[in-house]
Coordinates of C-alpha atoms and ligand atoms in Angstrom, one line a residue:
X1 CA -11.1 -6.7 -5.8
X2 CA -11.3 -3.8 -3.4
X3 CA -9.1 -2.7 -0.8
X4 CA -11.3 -0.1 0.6
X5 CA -14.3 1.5 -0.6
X6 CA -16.0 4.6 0.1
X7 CA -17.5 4.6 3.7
X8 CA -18.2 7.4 6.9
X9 CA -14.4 5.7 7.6
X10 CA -12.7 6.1 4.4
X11 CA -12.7 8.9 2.0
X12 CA -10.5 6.5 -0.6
X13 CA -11.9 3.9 -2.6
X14 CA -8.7 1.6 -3.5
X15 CA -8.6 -1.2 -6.1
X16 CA -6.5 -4.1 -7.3
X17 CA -7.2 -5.2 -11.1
X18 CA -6.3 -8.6 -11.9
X19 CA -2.9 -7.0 -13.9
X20 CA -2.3 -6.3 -10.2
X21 CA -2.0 -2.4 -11.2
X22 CA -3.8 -0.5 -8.0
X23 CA -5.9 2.1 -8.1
X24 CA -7.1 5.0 -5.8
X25 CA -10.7 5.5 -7.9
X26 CA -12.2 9.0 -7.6
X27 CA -8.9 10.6 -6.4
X28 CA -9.9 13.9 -4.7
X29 CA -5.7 14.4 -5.1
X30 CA -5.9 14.0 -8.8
X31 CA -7.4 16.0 -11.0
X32 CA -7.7 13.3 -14.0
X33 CA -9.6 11.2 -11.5
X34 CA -8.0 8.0 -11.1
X35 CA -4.2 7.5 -9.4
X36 CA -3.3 4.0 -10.6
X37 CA 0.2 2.2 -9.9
X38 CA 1.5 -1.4 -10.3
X39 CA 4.2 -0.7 -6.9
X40 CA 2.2 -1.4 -3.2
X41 CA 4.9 0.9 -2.0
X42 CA 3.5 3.6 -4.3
X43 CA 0.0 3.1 -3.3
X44 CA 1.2 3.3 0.1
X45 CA 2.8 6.8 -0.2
X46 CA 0.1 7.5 -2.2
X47 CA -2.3 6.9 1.0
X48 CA -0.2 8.6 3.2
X49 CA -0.5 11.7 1.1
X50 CA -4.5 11.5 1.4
X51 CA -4.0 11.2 5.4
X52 CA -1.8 14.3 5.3
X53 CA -4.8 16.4 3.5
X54 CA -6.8 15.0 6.0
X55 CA -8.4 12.3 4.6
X56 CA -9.7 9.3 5.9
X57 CA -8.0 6.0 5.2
X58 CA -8.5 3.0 6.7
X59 CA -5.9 1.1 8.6
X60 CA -7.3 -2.1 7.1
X61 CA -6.1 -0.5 3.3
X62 CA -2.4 -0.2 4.8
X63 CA -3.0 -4.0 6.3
X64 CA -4.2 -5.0 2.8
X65 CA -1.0 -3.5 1.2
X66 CA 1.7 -5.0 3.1
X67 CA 0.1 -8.6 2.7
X68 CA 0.7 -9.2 -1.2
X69 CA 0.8 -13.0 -0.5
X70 CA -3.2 -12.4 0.2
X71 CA -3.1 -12.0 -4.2
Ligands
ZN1 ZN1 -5.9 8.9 -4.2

């Protein structure tokens, strides 16, 4: 499933697989594309780091992480 997708609000597109490994699809942070993690905190700090390059990331991604019990 998707966290958040690509939209005029988001410049990160953020998946869970069903291994429950995320992953930020299209990284503009990474050159090899693709930053994946199984930790939510990870994924977290990982979205905080697109916000710092001035990013867009929805608040609704950092709702999504911190409610694993939604999996
Ligand atoms: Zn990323």
């Amino acid at each position: 499933m998707s966290i958040c997708r690509f939209s005029p609000s988001s410049d990160v597109f953020v998946t869970i697989e069903d291994n429950g490994v995320l992953e930020c699809c299209a990284c503009r942070l990474h050159e090899r594309g693709t930053y994946s993690t199984p930790l939510r905190d990870e994924m977290v700090h990982h979205l905080k780091e697109h916000l710092g390059a001035g990013h867009k990331v929805p608040p609704e991604a950092f709702v999504e992480l911190a409610q694993p019990s939604k999996w």
